[in-house]
Tab-separated table of C-alpha atoms in Angstrom:
chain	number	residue	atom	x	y	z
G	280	UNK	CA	31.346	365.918	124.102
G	281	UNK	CA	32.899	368.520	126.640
G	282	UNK	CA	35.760	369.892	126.123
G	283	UNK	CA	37.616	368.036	129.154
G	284	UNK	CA	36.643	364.602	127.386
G	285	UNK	CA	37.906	366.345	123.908
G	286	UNK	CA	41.176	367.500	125.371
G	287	UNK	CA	42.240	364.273	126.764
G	288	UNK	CA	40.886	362.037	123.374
G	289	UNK	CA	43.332	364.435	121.802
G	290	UNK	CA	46.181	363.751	124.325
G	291	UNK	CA	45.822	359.792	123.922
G	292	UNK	CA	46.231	360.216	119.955
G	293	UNK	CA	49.750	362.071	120.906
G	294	UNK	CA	50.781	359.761	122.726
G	295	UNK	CA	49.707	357.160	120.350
G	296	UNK	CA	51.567	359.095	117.247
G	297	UNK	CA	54.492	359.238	120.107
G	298	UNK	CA	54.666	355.465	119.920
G	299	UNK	CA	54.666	355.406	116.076
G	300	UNK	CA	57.375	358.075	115.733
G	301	UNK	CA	59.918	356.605	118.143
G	302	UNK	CA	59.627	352.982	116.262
G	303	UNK	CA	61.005	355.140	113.017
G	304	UNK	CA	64.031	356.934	115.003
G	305	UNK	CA	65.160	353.398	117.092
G	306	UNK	CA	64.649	351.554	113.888
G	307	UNK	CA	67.334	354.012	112.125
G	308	UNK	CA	69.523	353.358	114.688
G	309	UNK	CA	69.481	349.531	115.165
G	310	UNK	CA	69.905	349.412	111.461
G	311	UNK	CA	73.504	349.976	112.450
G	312	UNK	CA	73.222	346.798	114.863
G	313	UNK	CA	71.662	344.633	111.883
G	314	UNK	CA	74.225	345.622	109.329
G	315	UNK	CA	77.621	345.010	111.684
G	316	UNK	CA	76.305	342.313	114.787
G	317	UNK	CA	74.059	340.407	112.315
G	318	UNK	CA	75.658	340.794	108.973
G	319	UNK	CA	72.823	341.460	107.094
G	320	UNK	CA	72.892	343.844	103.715
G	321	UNK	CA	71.751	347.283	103.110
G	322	UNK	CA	69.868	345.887	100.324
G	323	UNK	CA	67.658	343.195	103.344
G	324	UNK	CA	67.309	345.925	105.727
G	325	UNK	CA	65.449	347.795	103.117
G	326	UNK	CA	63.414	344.623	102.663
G	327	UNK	CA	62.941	344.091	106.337
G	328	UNK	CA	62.138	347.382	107.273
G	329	UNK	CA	59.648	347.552	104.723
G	330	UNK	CA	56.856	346.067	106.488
G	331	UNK	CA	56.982	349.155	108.691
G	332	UNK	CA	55.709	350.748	105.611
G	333	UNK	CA	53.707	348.205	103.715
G	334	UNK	CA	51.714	346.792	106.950
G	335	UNK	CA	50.930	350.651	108.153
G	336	UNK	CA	49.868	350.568	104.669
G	337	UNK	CA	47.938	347.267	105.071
G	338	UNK	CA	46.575	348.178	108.176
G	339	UNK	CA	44.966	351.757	106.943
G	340	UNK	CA	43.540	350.648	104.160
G	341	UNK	CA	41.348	347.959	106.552
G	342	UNK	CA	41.631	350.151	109.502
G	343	UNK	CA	40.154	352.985	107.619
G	344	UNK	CA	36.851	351.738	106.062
G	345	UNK	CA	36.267	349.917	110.026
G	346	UNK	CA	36.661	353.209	111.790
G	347	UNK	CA	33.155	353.751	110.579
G	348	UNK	CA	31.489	350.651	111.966
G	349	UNK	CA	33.134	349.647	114.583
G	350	UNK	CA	34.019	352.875	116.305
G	351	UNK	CA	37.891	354.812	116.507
G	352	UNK	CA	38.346	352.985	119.962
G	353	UNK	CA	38.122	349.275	118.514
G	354	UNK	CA	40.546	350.460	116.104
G	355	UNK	CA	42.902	351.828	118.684
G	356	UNK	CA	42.686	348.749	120.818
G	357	UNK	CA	44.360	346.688	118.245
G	358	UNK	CA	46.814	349.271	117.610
G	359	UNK	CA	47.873	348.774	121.100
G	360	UNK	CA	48.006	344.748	120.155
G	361	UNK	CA	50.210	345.715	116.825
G	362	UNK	CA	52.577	347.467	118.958
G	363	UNK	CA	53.209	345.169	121.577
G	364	UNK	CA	53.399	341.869	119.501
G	365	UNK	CA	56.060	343.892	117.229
G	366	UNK	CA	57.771	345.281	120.236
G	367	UNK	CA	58.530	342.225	122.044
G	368	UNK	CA	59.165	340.057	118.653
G	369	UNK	CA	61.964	342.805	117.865
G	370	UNK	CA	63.345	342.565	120.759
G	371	UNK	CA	63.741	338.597	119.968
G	372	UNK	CA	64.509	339.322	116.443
G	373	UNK	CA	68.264	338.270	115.302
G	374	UNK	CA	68.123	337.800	111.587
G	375	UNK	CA	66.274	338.570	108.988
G	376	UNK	CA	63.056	337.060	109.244
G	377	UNK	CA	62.473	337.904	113.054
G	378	UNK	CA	63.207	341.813	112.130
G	379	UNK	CA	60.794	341.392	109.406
G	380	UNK	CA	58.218	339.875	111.711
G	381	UNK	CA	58.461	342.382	114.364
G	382	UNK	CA	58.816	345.342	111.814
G	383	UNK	CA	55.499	343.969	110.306
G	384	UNK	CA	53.466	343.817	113.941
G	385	UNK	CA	54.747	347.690	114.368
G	386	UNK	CA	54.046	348.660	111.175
G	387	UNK	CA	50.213	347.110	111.630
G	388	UNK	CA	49.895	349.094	114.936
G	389	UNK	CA	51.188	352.522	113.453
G	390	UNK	CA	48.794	352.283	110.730
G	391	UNK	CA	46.132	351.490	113.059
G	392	UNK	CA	46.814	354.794	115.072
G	393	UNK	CA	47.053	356.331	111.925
G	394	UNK	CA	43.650	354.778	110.811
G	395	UNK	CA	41.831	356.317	114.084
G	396	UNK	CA	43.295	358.702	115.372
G	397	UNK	CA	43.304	360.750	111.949
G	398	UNK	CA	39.155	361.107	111.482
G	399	UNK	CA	39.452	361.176	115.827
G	400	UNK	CA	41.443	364.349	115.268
G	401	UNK	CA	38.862	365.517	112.408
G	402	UNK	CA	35.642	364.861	114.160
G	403	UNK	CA	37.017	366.525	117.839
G	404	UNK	CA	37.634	369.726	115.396
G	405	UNK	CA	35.214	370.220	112.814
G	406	UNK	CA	36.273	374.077	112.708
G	407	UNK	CA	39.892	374.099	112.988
G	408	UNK	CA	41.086	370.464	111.191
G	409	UNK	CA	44.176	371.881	109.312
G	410	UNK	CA	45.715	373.683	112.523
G	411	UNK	CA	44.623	370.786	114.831
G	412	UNK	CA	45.690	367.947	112.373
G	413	UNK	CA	49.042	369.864	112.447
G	414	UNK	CA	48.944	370.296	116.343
G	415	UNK	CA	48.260	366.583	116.268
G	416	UNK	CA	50.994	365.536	113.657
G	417	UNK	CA	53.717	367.909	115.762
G	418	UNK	CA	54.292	364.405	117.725
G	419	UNK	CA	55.413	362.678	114.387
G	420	UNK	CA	58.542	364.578	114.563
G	421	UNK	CA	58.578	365.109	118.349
G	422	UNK	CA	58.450	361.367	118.759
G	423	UNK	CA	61.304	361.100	116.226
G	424	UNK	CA	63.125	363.483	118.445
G	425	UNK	CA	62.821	361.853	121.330
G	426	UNK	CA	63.482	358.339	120.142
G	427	UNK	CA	66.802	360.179	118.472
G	428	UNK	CA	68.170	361.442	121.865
G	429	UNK	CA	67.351	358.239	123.381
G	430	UNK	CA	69.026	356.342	120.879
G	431	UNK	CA	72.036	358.130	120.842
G	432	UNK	CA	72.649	358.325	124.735
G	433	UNK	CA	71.395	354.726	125.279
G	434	UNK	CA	73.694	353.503	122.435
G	435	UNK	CA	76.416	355.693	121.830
G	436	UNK	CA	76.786	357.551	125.391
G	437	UNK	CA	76.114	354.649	128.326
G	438	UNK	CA	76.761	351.982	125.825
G	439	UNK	CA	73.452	349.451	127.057
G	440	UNK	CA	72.306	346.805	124.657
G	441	UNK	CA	70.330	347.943	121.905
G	442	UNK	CA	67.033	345.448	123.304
G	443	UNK	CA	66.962	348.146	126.273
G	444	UNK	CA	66.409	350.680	123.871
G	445	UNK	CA	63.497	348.944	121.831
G	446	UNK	CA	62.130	348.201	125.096
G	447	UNK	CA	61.617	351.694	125.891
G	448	UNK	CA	58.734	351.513	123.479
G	449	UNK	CA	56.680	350.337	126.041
G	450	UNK	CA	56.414	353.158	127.947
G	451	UNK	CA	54.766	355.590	125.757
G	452	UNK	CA	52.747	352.431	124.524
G	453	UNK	CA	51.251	351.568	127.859
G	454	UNK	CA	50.444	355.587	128.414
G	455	UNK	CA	48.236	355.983	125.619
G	456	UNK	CA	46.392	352.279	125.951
G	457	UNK	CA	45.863	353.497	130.041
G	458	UNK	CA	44.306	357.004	128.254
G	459	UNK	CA	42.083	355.455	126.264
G	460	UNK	CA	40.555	352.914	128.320
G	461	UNK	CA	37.136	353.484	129.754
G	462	UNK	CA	36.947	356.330	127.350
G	463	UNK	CA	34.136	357.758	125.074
G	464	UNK	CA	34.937	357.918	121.848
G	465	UNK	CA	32.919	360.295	119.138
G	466	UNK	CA	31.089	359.222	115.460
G	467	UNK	CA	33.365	360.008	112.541
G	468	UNK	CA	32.554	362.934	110.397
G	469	UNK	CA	31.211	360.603	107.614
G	470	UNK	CA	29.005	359.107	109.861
G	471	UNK	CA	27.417	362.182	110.944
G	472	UNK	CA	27.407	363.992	107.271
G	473	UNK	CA	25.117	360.950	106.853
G	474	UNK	CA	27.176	360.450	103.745
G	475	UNK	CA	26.522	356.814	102.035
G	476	UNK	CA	29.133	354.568	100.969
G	477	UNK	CA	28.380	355.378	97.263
G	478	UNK	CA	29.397	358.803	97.698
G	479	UNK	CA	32.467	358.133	99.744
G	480	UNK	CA	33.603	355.855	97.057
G	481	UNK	CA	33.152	358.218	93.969
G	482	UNK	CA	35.298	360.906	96.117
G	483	UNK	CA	38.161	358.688	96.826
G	484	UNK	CA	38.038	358.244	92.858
G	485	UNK	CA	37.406	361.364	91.742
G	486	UNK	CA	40.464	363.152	89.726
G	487	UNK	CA	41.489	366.012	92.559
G	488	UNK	CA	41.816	362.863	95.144
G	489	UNK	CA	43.795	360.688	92.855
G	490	UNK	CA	46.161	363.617	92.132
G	491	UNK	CA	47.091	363.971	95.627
G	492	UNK	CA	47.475	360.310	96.345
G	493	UNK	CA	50.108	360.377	93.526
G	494	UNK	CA	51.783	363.271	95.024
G	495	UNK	CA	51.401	361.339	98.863
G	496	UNK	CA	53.367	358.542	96.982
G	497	UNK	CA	56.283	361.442	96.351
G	498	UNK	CA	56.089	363.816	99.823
G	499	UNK	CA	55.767	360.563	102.017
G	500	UNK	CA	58.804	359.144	100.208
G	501	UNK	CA	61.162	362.672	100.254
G	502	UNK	CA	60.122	362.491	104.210
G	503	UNK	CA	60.142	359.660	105.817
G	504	UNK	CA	62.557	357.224	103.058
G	505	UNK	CA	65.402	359.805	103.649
G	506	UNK	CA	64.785	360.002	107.707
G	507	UNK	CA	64.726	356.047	107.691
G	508	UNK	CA	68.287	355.793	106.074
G	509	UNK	CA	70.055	358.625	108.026
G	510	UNK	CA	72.379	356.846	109.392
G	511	UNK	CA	74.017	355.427	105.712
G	512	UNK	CA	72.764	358.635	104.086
G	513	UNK	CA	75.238	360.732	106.468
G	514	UNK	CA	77.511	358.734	107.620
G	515	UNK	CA	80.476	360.599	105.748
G	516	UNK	CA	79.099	363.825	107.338
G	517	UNK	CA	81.129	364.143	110.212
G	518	UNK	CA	78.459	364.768	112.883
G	519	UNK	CA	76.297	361.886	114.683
G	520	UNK	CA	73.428	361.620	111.941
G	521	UNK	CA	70.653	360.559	114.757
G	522	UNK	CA	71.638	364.341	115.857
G	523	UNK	CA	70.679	365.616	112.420
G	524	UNK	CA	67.720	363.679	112.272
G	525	UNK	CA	67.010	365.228	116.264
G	526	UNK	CA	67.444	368.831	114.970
G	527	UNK	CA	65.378	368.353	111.294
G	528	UNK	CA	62.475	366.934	113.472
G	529	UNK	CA	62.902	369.518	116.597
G	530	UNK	CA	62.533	372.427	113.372
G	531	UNK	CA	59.565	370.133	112.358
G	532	UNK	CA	57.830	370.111	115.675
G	533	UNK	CA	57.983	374.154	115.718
G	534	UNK	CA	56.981	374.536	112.440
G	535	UNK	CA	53.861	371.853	112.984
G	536	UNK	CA	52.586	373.588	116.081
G	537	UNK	CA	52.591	377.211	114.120
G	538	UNK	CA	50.977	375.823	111.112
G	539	UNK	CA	47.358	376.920	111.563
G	540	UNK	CA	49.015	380.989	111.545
G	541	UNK	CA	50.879	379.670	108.631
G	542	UNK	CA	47.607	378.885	106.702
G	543	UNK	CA	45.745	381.413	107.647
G	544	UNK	CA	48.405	383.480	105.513
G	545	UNK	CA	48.905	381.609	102.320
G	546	UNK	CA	46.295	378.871	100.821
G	547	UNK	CA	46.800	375.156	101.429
G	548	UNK	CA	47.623	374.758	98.334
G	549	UNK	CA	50.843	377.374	98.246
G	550	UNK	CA	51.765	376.015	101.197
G	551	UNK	CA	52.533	372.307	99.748
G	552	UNK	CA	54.598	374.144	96.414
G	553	UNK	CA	57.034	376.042	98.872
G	554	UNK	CA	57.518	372.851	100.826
G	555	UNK	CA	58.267	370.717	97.339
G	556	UNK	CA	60.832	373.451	96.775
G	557	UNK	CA	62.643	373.861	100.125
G	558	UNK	CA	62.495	370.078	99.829
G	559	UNK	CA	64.343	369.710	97.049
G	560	UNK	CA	66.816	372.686	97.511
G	561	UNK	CA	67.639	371.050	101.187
G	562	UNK	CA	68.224	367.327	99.695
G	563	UNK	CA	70.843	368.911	97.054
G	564	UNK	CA	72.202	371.342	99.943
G	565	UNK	CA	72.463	368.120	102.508
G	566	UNK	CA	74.467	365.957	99.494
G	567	UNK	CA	77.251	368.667	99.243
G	568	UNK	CA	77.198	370.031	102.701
G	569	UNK	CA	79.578	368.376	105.928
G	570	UNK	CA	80.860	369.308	109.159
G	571	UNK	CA	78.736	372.040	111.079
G	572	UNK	CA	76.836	372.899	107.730
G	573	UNK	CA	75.388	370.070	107.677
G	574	UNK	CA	72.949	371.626	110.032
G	575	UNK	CA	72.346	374.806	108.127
G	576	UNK	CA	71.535	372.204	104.813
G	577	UNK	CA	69.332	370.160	107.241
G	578	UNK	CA	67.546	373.030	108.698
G	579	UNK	CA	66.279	374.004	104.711
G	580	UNK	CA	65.168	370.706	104.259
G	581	UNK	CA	63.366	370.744	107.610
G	582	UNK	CA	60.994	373.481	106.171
G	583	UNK	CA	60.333	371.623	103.428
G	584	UNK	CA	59.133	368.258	104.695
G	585	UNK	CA	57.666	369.910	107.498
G	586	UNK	CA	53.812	370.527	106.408
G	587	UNK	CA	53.751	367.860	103.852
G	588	UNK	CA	51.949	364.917	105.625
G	589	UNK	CA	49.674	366.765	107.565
G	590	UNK	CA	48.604	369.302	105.100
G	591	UNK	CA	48.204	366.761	102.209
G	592	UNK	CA	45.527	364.941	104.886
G	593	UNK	CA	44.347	368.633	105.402
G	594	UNK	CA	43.803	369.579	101.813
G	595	UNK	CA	41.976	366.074	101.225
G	596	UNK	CA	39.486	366.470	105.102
G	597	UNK	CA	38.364	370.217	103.278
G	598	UNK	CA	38.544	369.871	99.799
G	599	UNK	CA	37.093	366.206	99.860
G	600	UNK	CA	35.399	365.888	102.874
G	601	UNK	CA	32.962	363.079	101.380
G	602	UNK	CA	36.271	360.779	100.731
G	603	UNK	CA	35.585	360.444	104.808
G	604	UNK	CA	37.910	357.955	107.241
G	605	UNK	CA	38.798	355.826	104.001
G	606	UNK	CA	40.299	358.924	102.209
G	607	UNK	CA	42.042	360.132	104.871
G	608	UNK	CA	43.666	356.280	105.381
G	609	UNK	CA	44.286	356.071	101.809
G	610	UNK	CA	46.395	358.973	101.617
G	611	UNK	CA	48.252	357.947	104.478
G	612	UNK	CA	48.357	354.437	103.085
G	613	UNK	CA	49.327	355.399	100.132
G	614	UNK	CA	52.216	357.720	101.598
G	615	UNK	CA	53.881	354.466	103.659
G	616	UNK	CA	53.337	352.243	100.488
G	617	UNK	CA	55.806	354.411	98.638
G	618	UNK	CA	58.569	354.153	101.035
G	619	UNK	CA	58.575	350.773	101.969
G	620	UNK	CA	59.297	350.544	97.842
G	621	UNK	CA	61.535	353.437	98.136
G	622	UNK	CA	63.310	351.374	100.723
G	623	UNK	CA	65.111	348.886	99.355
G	624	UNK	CA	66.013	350.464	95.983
G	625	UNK	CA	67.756	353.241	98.402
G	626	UNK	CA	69.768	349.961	99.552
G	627	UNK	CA	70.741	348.148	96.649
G	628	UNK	CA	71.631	352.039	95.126
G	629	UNK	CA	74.084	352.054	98.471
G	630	UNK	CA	75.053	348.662	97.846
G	631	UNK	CA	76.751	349.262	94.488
G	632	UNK	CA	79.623	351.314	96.554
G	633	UNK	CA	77.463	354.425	95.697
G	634	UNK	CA	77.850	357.334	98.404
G	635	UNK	CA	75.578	358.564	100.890
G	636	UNK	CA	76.150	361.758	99.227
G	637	UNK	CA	75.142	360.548	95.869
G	638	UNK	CA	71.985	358.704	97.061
G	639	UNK	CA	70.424	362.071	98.130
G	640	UNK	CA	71.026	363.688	95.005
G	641	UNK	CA	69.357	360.897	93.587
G	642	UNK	CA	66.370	361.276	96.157
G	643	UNK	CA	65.660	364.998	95.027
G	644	UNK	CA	64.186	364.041	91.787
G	645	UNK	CA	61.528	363.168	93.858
G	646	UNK	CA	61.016	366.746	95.404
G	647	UNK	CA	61.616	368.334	91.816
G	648	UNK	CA	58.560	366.824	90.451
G	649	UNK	CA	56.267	367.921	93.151
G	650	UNK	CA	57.262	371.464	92.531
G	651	UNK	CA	55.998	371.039	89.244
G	652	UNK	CA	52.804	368.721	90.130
G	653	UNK	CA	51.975	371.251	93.296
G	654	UNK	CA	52.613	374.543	91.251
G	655	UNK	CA	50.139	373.669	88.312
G	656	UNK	CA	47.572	372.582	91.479
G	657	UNK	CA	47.502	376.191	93.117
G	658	UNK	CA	47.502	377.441	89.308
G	659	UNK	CA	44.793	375.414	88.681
G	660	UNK	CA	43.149	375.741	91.909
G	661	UNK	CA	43.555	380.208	92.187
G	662	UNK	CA	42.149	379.909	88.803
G	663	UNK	CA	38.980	378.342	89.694
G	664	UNK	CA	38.944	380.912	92.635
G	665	UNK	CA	39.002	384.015	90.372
């Protein structure tokens, strides 16, 4: 494939992982909506938005197997479906069950993007799939970012309806389904390893991969559960929280596109320990912390969520390679899983007239044990090295 055709595969998948980014940032913000216009609790928004987790969840564990025989494109034509169907049923949605229903259709075409365009990434990059992976995941934050700033001028600034605001979805949506059409697409890895199903299998279940789907369940949740609940989480800060969520995922998007320099200085492995403990300290920091220092608590736990998604797919693409499309989609499934269960107990916790403040404190136990669980891996894993 020449590198022209590479170069603009690679460009569709960021504007696909665009798409998937913003539906997490305007989500956050129409929680607001939900809870005042609609009356719902904290306790069914956690319910409702967990489809968003569950169905990417869903839709990776069948998307990822598929990639295989049916190609990446296939895959990313009925991402393009997911997203549309949940875009325009959210837009309807005015109680529970229509939220749920469009949350459900977006969270089946994020985990279909997720599903491609991770082995895509892999199999355009053979030599360089932990800086490119990062390059790649630099528009999970950047989309957050931009969805953020949109959010809060379209809501808070020129006061429009908040269906304008979902409906700006569809323009990074239509962007990457023009890109793709027509287009090429390469074999996975897997297939061209020639690796049988037998082997993929016994990877995904060997003891190293089951480890770091248990820690995925734990770095997925610290991430994304605390981004989806800004708004109640820091609501007594004093400062607009879809700001602080802008600025942790503007830090994010620097640290993502640096990340291959990063790794070439410290092992994978290091890498994922200092992020468990700059998670942790910055969830602590961010529970005690108001006014302008909100920022300065924000900006710690920025470099601690930062490399955790893509570098846990990284660590499982070259330390398991043989776990193929389906282990990179089960990590990735397994990562939403855990916060669309992380979800809810967040809302009934804030439900129970429990602060914002305490709810984060409550969140860092999560960080605490992956300093533990990621400190005994590069132990374990320098030890086999020597």
């Amino acid at each position: 494939m020449s590198d022209k055709s590479t170069q603009k595969l690679f460009t569709a998948s960021c504007f696909a992982l665009v798409t998937t980014a913003m539906t997490f940032a305007i989500r956050a913000k129409i929680e607001e909506v939900f809870l005042t216009d609609y009356q719902l609790t904290n306790e069914q928004i956690g319910f409702a938005f967990g489809p968003a987790f569950w169905g990417f969840t869903l839709a990776m564990v069948i998307g990822g197997p598929l990639v295989d025989y049916f190609g990446m494109k296939k895959i990313l034509n009925i991402a393009v479906l997911g997203h549309l169907l949940g875009i325009v049923i959210t837009i309807a949605a005015r109680d529970f069950w229509t939220l749920f229903a469009g949350t459900l259709f977006i969270g089946i075409g994020n985990g279909m993007v997720e599903a491609a365009c991770n082995p895509l990434v892999a199999s355009l990059f053979p030599k360089n799939k932990t800086k490119m992976l990062n390059r790649f995941h630099v528009w999970f934050p950047g989309g957050i970012v931009i969805g953020s700033i949109l959010g809060y001028l379209v809501i808070d600034i020129f006061n429009l309806h908040w269906m304008f605001l979902v409906g700006l979805l569809l323009i990074p949506l239509f962007t990457y389904a023009t890109m793709i059409f027509g287009k090429e697409f390469p074999t996975t890895e897997r297939v061209k390893l020639k690796v049988s199903n037998r082997d993929m299998i016994k990877a995904c279940l060997s003891p190293l991969f089951i480890f770091m789907i248990a820690c995925m369940f734990l770095t997925a949740a610290t991430e994304l559960g605390t981004g989806q609940r800004i708004s109640s989480l820091l609501e007594e800060s004093g400062i607009p929280p879809l700001l602080i969520l802008a600025f942790i995922n503007g830090l994010m998007v620097i640290g993502r596109f640096f990340a291959g320099e990063i790794v070439h200085r410290i092992n994978i492995s290091l890498m994922l320990f200092l992020s468990a403990i700059f998670s942790f300290t910055g969830l602590l920091l961010m529970s005690y912390t108001s006014g302008v220092m909100i920022f300065a608590s924000a900006a710690i736990f920025a470099i601690g969520i930062c490399y955790f998604w893509p570098t846990m797919l990284s660590f499982v693409a070259e330390k398991i390679p043989q776990s193929g499309a389906l282990g990179l989609s089960l990590m990735g499934g397994a990562g939403m899983l855990s916060v669309s269960l992380v979800l809810p107990i967040m809302g009934s916790y804030m439900d129970t007239n429990t602060s914002g403040s305490e709810t984060l404190r409550l969140m860092s136990i999560l960080p605490a044990i992956l300093i533990i669980a990621f400190g005994l891996l590069n132990l374990a894993l320098n030890k086999k090295k020597a």
